[in-house]
CSV table of C-alpha atoms in Angstrom, one decimal:
chain,number,residue,atom,x,y,z
A,1,MET,CA,-22.5,-114.0,264.3
A,2,ALA,CA,-21.5,-113.2,268.0
A,3,TYR,CA,-18.8,-110.9,267.0
A,4,THR,CA,-20.9,-109.0,264.2
A,5,GLY,CA,-23.9,-108.3,267.3
A,6,LEU,CA,-21.7,-107.3,269.5
A,7,GLY,CA,-19.5,-105.3,267.4
A,8,ILE,CA,-22.9,-103.6,266.4
A,9,ALA,CA,-23.7,-102.9,269.4
A,10,TYR,CA,-20.6,-101.5,270.9
A,11,ILE,CA,-20.3,-99.5,267.3
A,12,ARG,CA,-24.0,-97.8,268.8
A,13,ALA,CA,-23.5,-97.8,272.5
A,14,ASN,CA,-19.9,-96.4,272.5
A,15,PRO,CA,-20.0,-92.6,272.4
A,16,TRP,CA,-17.9,-90.3,270.6
A,17,GLY,CA,-13.6,-90.4,271.3
A,18,GLY,CA,-15.1,-94.0,273.5
A,19,GLY,CA,-12.2,-95.6,272.2
A,20,LEU,CA,-8.7,-94.3,273.0
A,21,ASP,CA,-7.7,-91.6,270.9
A,22,GLU,CA,-10.4,-92.3,268.5
A,23,PRO,CA,-10.8,-88.4,267.7
A,24,LEU,CA,-7.5,-88.4,267.0
A,25,HIS,CA,-7.3,-91.1,264.7
A,26,ALA,CA,-10.2,-89.7,263.0
A,27,ASN,CA,-8.5,-86.5,262.2
A,28,TYR,CA,-5.4,-87.9,260.8
A,29,VAL,CA,-7.6,-89.0,258.2
A,30,GLN,CA,-9.3,-85.6,257.3
A,31,VAL,CA,-6.1,-84.8,256.9
A,32,LEU,CA,-5.1,-86.7,254.4
A,33,ALA,CA,-8.6,-86.9,252.6
A,34,GLU,CA,-8.7,-82.6,252.6
A,35,GLU,CA,-5.0,-81.7,252.2
A,36,HIS,CA,-3.2,-84.9,250.8
A,37,ARG,CA,-0.6,-84.9,252.8
A,38,LEU,CA,0.9,-86.5,256.8
A,39,PRO,CA,0.0,-84.3,259.7
A,40,TRP,CA,2.9,-83.9,262.0
A,41,ILE,CA,4.1,-82.8,265.5
A,42,TYR,CA,6.1,-79.2,266.1
A,43,GLN,CA,6.9,-77.7,269.2
A,44,GLU,CA,5.0,-74.6,270.5
A,45,ASP,CA,6.0,-72.7,273.8
A,46,GLY,CA,8.5,-75.4,274.9
A,47,ARG,CA,5.4,-78.1,274.4
A,48,TRP,CA,4.4,-80.7,271.4
A,49,VAL,CA,1.4,-80.1,269.6
A,50,ARG,CA,-0.2,-81.6,267.4
A,51,TYR,CA,-1.2,-80.3,264.0
A,52,ARG,CA,-4.6,-80.4,263.3
A,53,ASP,CA,-5.0,-82.8,266.6
A,54,ALA,CA,-4.2,-85.7,264.7
A,55,HIS,CA,-2.5,-88.8,266.0
A,56,ALA,CA,0.8,-87.5,263.4
A,57,MET,CA,3.2,-90.0,265.6
A,58,HIS,CA,2.0,-93.2,264.0
A,59,PRO,CA,2.2,-94.4,260.5
A,60,PRO,CA,-0.1,-93.8,257.3
A,61,VAL,CA,-1.7,-96.9,256.4
A,62,TYR,CA,-4.7,-97.3,258.1
A,63,HIS,CA,-5.5,-93.9,257.6
A,64,LEU,CA,-5.0,-94.2,254.1
A,65,LEU,CA,-7.5,-97.2,254.3
A,66,GLN,CA,-9.9,-95.4,255.8
A,67,VAL,CA,-9.7,-92.0,253.2
A,68,PRO,CA,-12.5,-93.7,250.6
A,69,VAL,CA,-14.4,-94.6,253.6
A,70,TYR,CA,-14.3,-90.7,254.6
A,71,LEU,CA,-14.8,-89.1,251.3
A,72,ALA,CA,-17.9,-91.3,250.7
A,73,THR,CA,-19.6,-90.1,253.7
A,74,ARG,CA,-18.3,-86.7,254.8
A,75,SER,CA,-21.8,-85.0,254.0
A,76,SER,CA,-22.7,-86.3,257.5
A,77,GLU,CA,-20.7,-85.9,260.2
A,78,LEU,CA,-22.6,-89.1,262.1
A,79,ALA,CA,-22.4,-90.6,259.1
A,80,ALA,CA,-18.7,-90.9,258.6
A,81,ARG,CA,-18.0,-91.4,262.6
A,82,VAL,CA,-20.5,-94.4,261.7
A,83,SER,CA,-19.1,-96.0,258.7
A,84,MET,CA,-15.6,-95.7,259.7
A,85,ARG,CA,-16.3,-97.8,262.8
A,86,VAL,CA,-18.5,-100.1,260.6
A,87,PHE,CA,-15.4,-100.4,258.5
A,88,ASN,CA,-13.1,-101.1,261.1
A,89,LEU,CA,-15.4,-103.6,262.2
A,90,LEU,CA,-14.9,-105.1,258.8
A,91,LEU,CA,-11.2,-105.2,259.4
A,92,GLY,CA,-11.9,-107.6,263.0
A,93,GLY,CA,-13.9,-109.5,261.0
A,94,LEU,CA,-10.8,-110.9,258.8
A,95,SER,CA,-8.4,-111.1,261.4
A,96,VAL,CA,-11.3,-113.7,263.0
A,97,VAL,CA,-10.8,-115.8,260.3
A,98,LEU,CA,-7.3,-115.2,259.9
A,99,VAL,CA,-7.3,-116.4,263.5
A,100,TYR,CA,-9.7,-119.5,263.2
A,101,VAL,CA,-6.8,-120.3,260.1
A,102,ILE,CA,-3.7,-120.4,261.9
A,103,ALA,CA,-5.5,-122.0,265.0
A,104,LEU,CA,-6.6,-124.8,263.0
A,105,ALA,CA,-2.9,-125.6,261.7
A,106,ALA,CA,-1.2,-125.2,264.9
A,107,PHE,CA,-3.4,-127.7,266.3
A,108,ARG,CA,-3.1,-130.0,262.9
A,109,GLY,CA,-6.6,-129.6,262.3
A,110,ARG,CA,-8.5,-130.3,265.8
A,111,LEU,CA,-12.0,-128.2,265.7
A,112,PRO,CA,-12.4,-127.5,269.2
A,113,GLU,CA,-8.6,-126.2,270.0
A,114,ALA,CA,-8.9,-123.9,266.5
A,115,ALA,CA,-12.6,-123.0,268.1
A,116,GLY,CA,-11.5,-122.4,271.5
A,117,VAL,CA,-8.6,-120.0,270.9
A,118,THR,CA,-10.9,-117.6,268.1
A,119,ALA,CA,-13.7,-117.9,271.0
A,120,PHE,CA,-10.7,-115.9,273.2
A,121,TYR,CA,-9.9,-113.8,270.6
A,122,ALA,CA,-12.9,-112.8,268.5
A,123,LEU,CA,-15.2,-112.3,272.0
A,124,MET,CA,-12.7,-110.3,274.0
A,125,PRO,CA,-14.2,-107.1,275.1
A,126,HIS,CA,-10.8,-105.0,274.6
A,127,VAL,CA,-10.5,-106.6,270.9
A,128,LEU,CA,-14.2,-105.9,270.2
A,129,LEU,CA,-13.6,-102.2,271.7
A,130,ILE,CA,-10.7,-101.5,269.0
A,131,SER,CA,-12.9,-103.1,266.6
A,132,SER,CA,-15.8,-100.6,267.1
A,133,VAL,CA,-13.9,-97.6,267.5
A,134,ILE,CA,-12.1,-95.0,265.2
A,135,ASN,CA,-8.2,-96.6,265.6
A,136,ASN,CA,-5.5,-98.7,264.2
A,137,ASP,CA,-5.1,-101.6,266.4
A,138,ILE,CA,-7.3,-103.7,264.9
A,139,ALA,CA,-5.9,-102.8,261.2
A,140,SER,CA,-2.1,-103.5,262.6
A,141,ILE,CA,-3.6,-107.0,264.3
A,142,LEU,CA,-4.9,-107.6,260.9
A,143,VAL,CA,-1.8,-107.0,259.0
A,144,PHE,CA,0.2,-108.9,261.8
A,145,LEU,CA,-1.7,-112.0,261.2
A,146,LEU,CA,-1.8,-112.2,257.6
A,147,LEU,CA,1.9,-112.0,257.7
A,148,LEU,CA,1.9,-114.7,260.3
A,149,TYR,CA,-0.7,-116.8,258.8
A,150,LEU,CA,1.7,-116.3,254.8
A,151,GLY,CA,4.7,-117.4,256.6
A,152,ALA,CA,3.7,-120.2,259.4
A,153,VAL,CA,0.7,-121.5,257.0
A,154,ARG,CA,0.6,-121.0,253.3
A,155,TRP,CA,4.5,-120.6,252.8
A,156,SER,CA,5.6,-122.8,255.4
A,157,GLU,CA,6.8,-125.5,253.5
A,158,ALA,CA,8.4,-123.9,250.3
A,159,MET,CA,9.4,-120.2,250.3
A,160,THR,CA,10.3,-119.3,247.4
A,161,TRP,CA,12.4,-115.4,246.5
A,162,PRO,CA,9.2,-113.8,245.1
A,163,ARG,CA,7.4,-115.5,248.7
A,164,ALA,CA,10.3,-114.5,250.9
A,165,ALA,CA,9.8,-110.8,249.3
A,166,ALA,CA,6.1,-110.8,249.2
A,167,LEU,CA,6.5,-111.6,253.0
A,168,GLY,CA,9.0,-109.2,253.5
A,169,LEU,CA,6.5,-106.5,251.8
A,170,VAL,CA,3.3,-107.4,254.2
A,171,ALA,CA,6.2,-107.0,257.1
A,172,GLY,CA,6.9,-103.9,256.0
A,173,ILE,CA,2.8,-102.7,255.6
A,174,ALA,CA,3.0,-104.4,259.2
A,175,GLY,CA,5.2,-101.6,260.4
A,176,LEU,CA,3.4,-98.9,258.5
A,177,THR,CA,0.1,-99.8,260.1
A,178,LYS,CA,1.4,-99.6,263.5
A,179,GLY,CA,5.0,-99.6,264.9
A,180,THR,CA,4.0,-102.7,267.7
A,181,CYS,CA,3.8,-104.3,264.3
A,182,GLU,CA,7.7,-103.6,263.0
A,183,VAL,CA,8.8,-105.5,266.6
A,184,ALA,CA,7.0,-108.3,266.8
A,185,GLY,CA,6.4,-108.4,262.9
A,186,PHE,CA,10.3,-108.4,261.3
A,187,PRO,CA,12.1,-110.8,263.7
A,188,MET,CA,9.0,-113.0,263.0
A,189,ALA,CA,8.8,-112.8,259.3
A,190,VAL,CA,12.6,-113.3,259.0
A,191,LEU,CA,12.5,-116.1,261.0
A,192,LEU,CA,10.0,-117.9,259.3
A,193,THR,CA,11.6,-117.5,255.8
A,194,TYR,CA,14.8,-119.4,257.4
A,195,LEU,CA,13.0,-121.7,258.8
A,196,ALA,CA,11.0,-122.6,255.6
A,197,ASP,CA,13.7,-122.9,253.7
A,198,ARG,CA,16.1,-124.4,255.4
A,199,HIS,CA,15.7,-127.9,254.0
A,200,GLU,CA,17.4,-126.4,251.1
A,201,GLY,CA,20.6,-125.7,253.0
A,202,ARG,CA,21.4,-123.1,255.6
A,203,PHE,CA,22.9,-120.4,253.6
A,204,ARG,CA,20.6,-120.2,250.8
A,205,ALA,CA,17.8,-120.0,253.7
A,206,TRP,CA,19.7,-117.0,255.4
A,207,CYS,CA,19.7,-115.1,252.1
A,208,LYS,CA,16.4,-115.1,251.5
A,209,ALA,CA,15.5,-114.7,255.0
A,210,ALA,CA,17.7,-111.5,254.8
A,211,LEU,CA,15.6,-110.6,251.9
A,212,THR,CA,12.6,-110.5,253.7
A,213,GLY,CA,14.3,-108.2,255.8
A,214,LEU,CA,15.5,-105.7,253.1
A,215,VAL,CA,12.6,-105.4,251.6
A,216,ALA,CA,10.4,-104.8,254.5
A,217,LEU,CA,13.5,-102.1,255.6
A,218,VAL,CA,13.1,-100.6,252.6
A,219,LEU,CA,9.3,-100.1,252.8
A,220,VAL,CA,9.4,-98.6,256.2
A,221,ALA,CA,12.7,-96.3,256.2
A,222,PRO,CA,11.0,-93.4,254.4
A,223,TRP,CA,8.7,-93.6,257.5
A,224,HIS,CA,11.7,-93.4,259.8
A,225,LEU,CA,13.7,-91.0,257.5
A,226,ARG,CA,10.9,-88.4,257.8
A,227,ASN,CA,10.7,-88.9,261.7
A,228,LEU,CA,14.6,-88.4,261.7
A,229,ARG,CA,14.4,-85.0,259.7
A,230,LEU,CA,11.1,-83.8,261.6
A,231,TYR,CA,12.0,-84.8,264.8
A,232,GLY,CA,15.3,-86.1,265.1
A,233,SER,CA,14.4,-89.6,266.2
A,234,LEU,CA,14.1,-92.5,264.0
A,235,SER,CA,10.9,-93.2,265.9
A,236,PHE,CA,9.1,-90.5,267.8
A,237,MET,CA,7.2,-90.6,270.7
A,238,PRO,CA,6.9,-87.7,273.2
A,239,ASP,CA,8.5,-88.3,276.3
A,240,ASP,CA,5.2,-87.3,278.7
A,241,GLY,CA,5.3,-89.1,281.1
A,242,PRO,CA,7.9,-91.7,282.7
A,243,ASN,CA,8.1,-93.5,285.2
A,244,PRO,CA,7.9,-90.9,288.3
A,245,LEU,CA,9.2,-94.1,290.7
A,246,LEU,CA,12.6,-94.3,288.9
A,247,PRO,CA,15.4,-91.9,288.2
A,248,ASN,CA,14.4,-91.5,284.5
A,249,GLN,CA,17.2,-88.6,283.9
A,250,GLU,CA,20.2,-91.2,285.3
A,251,PRO,CA,21.3,-94.0,282.9
A,252,LEU,CA,19.6,-97.0,282.3
A,253,ILE,CA,21.9,-99.1,284.8
A,254,VAL,CA,21.5,-97.1,287.3
A,255,GLN,CA,17.7,-97.4,287.2
A,256,LEU,CA,18.0,-101.0,287.3
A,257,MET,CA,19.6,-101.2,290.6
A,258,HIS,CA,17.3,-98.8,291.6
A,259,ASP,CA,15.2,-100.1,294.8
A,260,HIS,CA,12.1,-99.1,293.5
A,261,PHE,CA,12.7,-101.2,289.8
A,262,LEU,CA,11.5,-104.2,290.8
A,263,PRO,CA,8.2,-103.5,292.3
A,264,VAL,CA,7.6,-101.7,288.9
A,265,LEU,CA,8.2,-104.3,287.3
A,266,LYS,CA,5.7,-106.5,288.9
A,267,HIS,CA,3.0,-103.6,288.8
A,268,ALA,CA,3.9,-103.4,284.8
A,269,LEU,CA,3.7,-107.1,284.4
A,270,GLN,CA,0.3,-107.6,286.1
A,271,TRP,CA,-1.6,-104.6,284.4
A,272,GLN,CA,-0.6,-104.9,280.8
A,273,VAL,CA,-2.2,-108.7,281.9
A,274,ASN,CA,-5.2,-107.3,283.6
A,275,THR,CA,-5.7,-104.6,280.9
A,276,LEU,CA,-5.8,-107.1,277.9
A,277,TRP,CA,-9.0,-108.5,279.1
A,278,SER,CA,-10.8,-104.7,278.6
A,279,GLN,CA,-10.1,-101.3,278.6
A,280,GLU,CA,-9.9,-100.9,282.5
A,281,ASP,CA,-12.9,-98.9,283.0
A,282,TRP,CA,-15.1,-101.1,281.3
A,283,VAL,CA,-15.1,-103.7,283.7
A,284,PRO,CA,-17.3,-102.6,287.2
A,285,PRO,CA,-14.7,-102.1,290.0
A,286,GLY,CA,-16.2,-104.7,292.1
A,287,LEU,CA,-16.2,-107.2,289.5
A,288,ARG,CA,-12.1,-106.5,288.5
A,289,PRO,CA,-10.4,-108.7,290.5
A,290,TYR,CA,-12.3,-111.5,290.2
A,291,VAL,CA,-12.1,-110.8,286.3
A,292,TYR,CA,-8.6,-110.7,286.6
A,293,GLY,CA,-7.8,-113.9,288.8
A,294,VAL,CA,-9.8,-116.1,286.5
A,295,GLY,CA,-7.3,-114.6,283.3
A,296,TRP,CA,-4.5,-115.2,285.6
A,297,VAL,CA,-5.1,-118.5,286.6
A,298,PHE,CA,-6.6,-119.1,282.8
A,299,LEU,CA,-3.1,-118.3,281.0
A,300,VAL,CA,-0.6,-119.0,284.2
A,301,GLY,CA,-1.8,-122.5,285.2
A,302,GLY,CA,-3.2,-123.5,282.1
A,303,GLY,CA,-0.5,-122.6,280.3
A,304,LEU,CA,1.7,-124.1,282.2
A,305,LEU,CA,-0.8,-127.2,281.7
A,306,GLY,CA,-0.3,-126.2,277.5
A,307,ALA,CA,3.5,-126.4,277.5
A,308,ILE,CA,3.8,-129.7,279.4
A,309,ALA,CA,1.3,-131.2,276.6
A,310,TYR,CA,3.0,-129.5,273.9
A,311,ARG,CA,6.6,-130.9,275.2
A,312,ARG,CA,5.2,-134.5,275.8
A,313,HIS,CA,2.9,-134.6,272.2
A,314,ARG,CA,4.9,-132.4,269.8
A,315,GLU,CA,3.4,-134.5,266.9
A,316,LEU,CA,-0.1,-133.3,267.6
A,317,PHE,CA,0.9,-129.7,267.1
A,318,GLU,CA,2.4,-127.6,264.2
A,319,PRO,CA,5.6,-126.2,265.4
A,320,ARG,CA,6.2,-123.6,262.6
A,321,VAL,CA,3.0,-121.5,263.9
A,322,TRP,CA,4.1,-122.0,267.7
A,323,VAL,CA,7.5,-120.9,266.9
A,324,ALA,CA,5.9,-117.6,264.9
A,325,TYR,CA,4.3,-117.5,268.4
A,326,LEU,CA,7.4,-117.6,270.6
A,327,ALA,CA,9.0,-114.8,267.9
A,328,SER,CA,6.6,-112.2,267.1
A,329,ALA,CA,5.9,-112.2,270.9
A,330,LEU,CA,9.1,-111.8,272.6
A,331,PRO,CA,10.5,-108.9,271.3
A,332,LEU,CA,6.7,-106.7,271.3
A,333,TRP,CA,6.3,-108.1,275.4
A,334,LEU,CA,9.9,-106.6,276.1
A,335,MET,CA,9.7,-103.6,274.1
A,336,ALA,CA,6.6,-102.7,275.9
A,337,LEU,CA,8.0,-103.3,279.1
A,338,TYR,CA,10.8,-101.3,278.0
A,339,ILE,CA,8.5,-98.3,277.7
A,340,ALA,CA,6.3,-98.9,280.4
A,341,LEU,CA,9.1,-98.8,282.9
A,342,PHE,CA,11.5,-96.5,281.1
A,343,ALA,CA,9.4,-93.5,278.2
A,344,HIS,CA,6.0,-93.6,278.7
A,345,PHE,CA,4.9,-95.3,281.9
A,346,GLY,CA,0.8,-94.7,280.8
A,347,TRP,CA,2.0,-97.9,279.0
A,348,THR,CA,1.9,-100.2,282.3
A,349,ARG,CA,-2.1,-100.5,281.6
A,350,GLY,CA,-1.3,-100.5,278.1
A,351,GLY,CA,-2.6,-104.2,277.4
A,352,ARG,CA,-4.1,-103.1,274.0
A,353,TYR,CA,-0.4,-103.2,272.7
A,354,LEU,CA,-0.1,-106.9,273.1
A,355,LEU,CA,-3.6,-107.9,271.5
A,356,CYS,CA,-2.0,-109.2,268.7
A,357,LEU,CA,-0.6,-112.4,270.7
A,358,LEU,CA,-4.2,-113.3,272.1
A,359,PRO,CA,-4.0,-116.2,269.8
A,360,ALA,CA,-1.0,-117.2,270.6
A,361,LEU,CA,-1.9,-116.9,274.4
A,362,GLY,CA,-5.1,-118.3,274.1
A,363,SER,CA,-3.2,-121.2,272.2
A,364,LEU,CA,-1.1,-122.6,274.8
A,365,PRO,CA,-4.2,-123.1,277.3
A,366,LEU,CA,-5.7,-124.7,274.8
A,367,ALA,CA,-3.4,-127.2,274.2
A,368,ALA,CA,-3.8,-128.6,277.6
A,369,LEU,CA,-6.8,-130.7,275.7
A,370,VAL,CA,-4.9,-133.4,274.8
A,371,TRP,CA,-5.3,-134.6,278.0
A,372,VAL,CA,-8.9,-135.4,277.2
A,373,ARG,CA,-8.6,-136.3,274.1
A,374,GLY,CA,-9.7,-140.1,273.6
A,375,ARG,CA,-10.9,-139.6,277.3
A,376,TRP,CA,-14.3,-138.2,276.8
A,377,ARG,CA,-16.0,-137.9,273.6
A,378,PHE,CA,-17.2,-134.3,274.9
A,379,GLY,CA,-14.5,-133.2,276.5
A,380,PRO,CA,-12.6,-131.3,274.6
A,381,TRP,CA,-15.4,-128.8,273.1
A,382,LEU,CA,-16.5,-128.3,276.9
A,383,ALA,CA,-12.9,-125.7,277.3
A,384,PRO,CA,-14.4,-123.7,273.9
A,385,ALA,CA,-18.4,-123.7,274.7
A,386,LEU,CA,-16.8,-122.1,278.3
A,387,ILE,CA,-14.5,-119.5,276.7
A,388,ALA,CA,-16.8,-118.4,275.0
A,389,ALA,CA,-19.6,-118.4,277.4
A,390,SER,CA,-17.3,-116.4,280.1
A,391,LEU,CA,-16.6,-114.0,277.3
A,392,LEU,CA,-20.1,-113.4,276.4
A,393,ALA,CA,-21.3,-112.6,280.5
A,394,LEU,CA,-18.0,-110.4,280.5
A,395,ASN,CA,-19.1,-108.4,277.1
A,396,ALA,CA,-22.6,-108.3,278.9
A,397,LEU,CA,-21.1,-106.4,282.1
A,398,CYS,CA,-18.4,-104.3,280.7
A,399,MET,CA,-21.7,-103.2,278.1
A,400,HIS,CA,-24.1,-102.7,281.1
A,401,HIS,CA,-21.5,-100.6,283.0
A,402,LEU,CA,-20.7,-98.7,279.8
A,403,VAL,CA,-23.8,-97.7,279.3
A,404,SER,CA,-25.7,-97.3,283.2
A,405,GLU,CA,-22.6,-95.7,284.7
A,406,LEU,CA,-19.7,-94.1,282.6
A,407,ILE,CA,-21.7,-92.4,280.1
A,408,PRO,CA,-24.0,-90.6,282.6
A,409,ALA,CA,-20.9,-89.6,284.8
A,410,HIS,CA,-19.0,-88.6,281.9
A,411,GLY,CA,-22.4,-86.2,280.2
A,412,GLN,CA,-22.0,-88.1,277.2
A,413,THR,CA,-24.8,-90.1,274.8
A,414,SER,CA,-24.1,-93.0,272.5
A,415,LEU,CA,-22.9,-92.4,269.2
A,416,LEU,CA,-26.1,-93.5,268.5
A,417,GLY,CA,-28.3,-92.5,271.0
């Protein structure tokens, strides 16, 4: 209920284009609906130009899902925009359900921990932002969570050949929703297929894992081959913002040894975590150090306690889910860091690219609740209550700052007045 209420409030209050790249994604949907073809990017006067200003570097699954919504409401521009935003909110609602089910499995049915992880995800201002505007972030998270649910929960004990192929199909769809899901989802899908079947023999398990990977690759191959034909690269990203503090024209080893590398790495790590909580400018400037400080204490301090609890009480946790968390988090975070450091400096503040990792990031601190379980009757419920209350307060601050400061400062109006 809190997620839905806040999502509706953000849909109403956020001006058109208030979500990152919202008009570009809406234009993508229009090209698909009206011209029945994918948009593309071309060079003009030495610079890259988007056809009809559509976000053509993204794969099309999310935008295809939005096409029926647009066609049903395009007689009114406002109705189409609101309807497509509401559709995103519905996708986000489904992702909240999956987060709860996965967390319940990760903690072997313990409700306080599952509720805490769900609150940490569902009430995060950044999750509510991407759920209430038109972009493909929430759809990619939903498909990623579906992949995690099928591989680590639903089919974790019996990975038949058809299920291995189906898991590859979901991984491929995830990759065709957003490229970050390809990086996070493919290794996780292959590993989960192997883990689910290794009791039948390693060779058989690896064969099924190979099938999962092959199906996923076959599904995403046409998209990457199209990129190769159009742009000369399997994954196209305009080189429009390399890090100005590193000699980006030099070989990678030279950049790694540069005096600025460690400070730039520290800055990237710090701000990728800081911008997990909300789009940076939504948090009132005077409160940002406190919000970021509390976030770091929760993730680092709580995470260390949770890691110790997991190590000492492994019987209280479902290992397949935790392995899946790790298998997806490492490649995605490394990719995000690489792009932020060497390709696109804007990813330094790219916390939204890591939002699919929120259930994992929230689960580790909540694992520390094993220390109070059995000692204090209501102790385990204090953590999820505190998480929910803190995030509700942060949403209230963000909403007030958006409506009273940001919208007037930019001469904008809320989408629904």
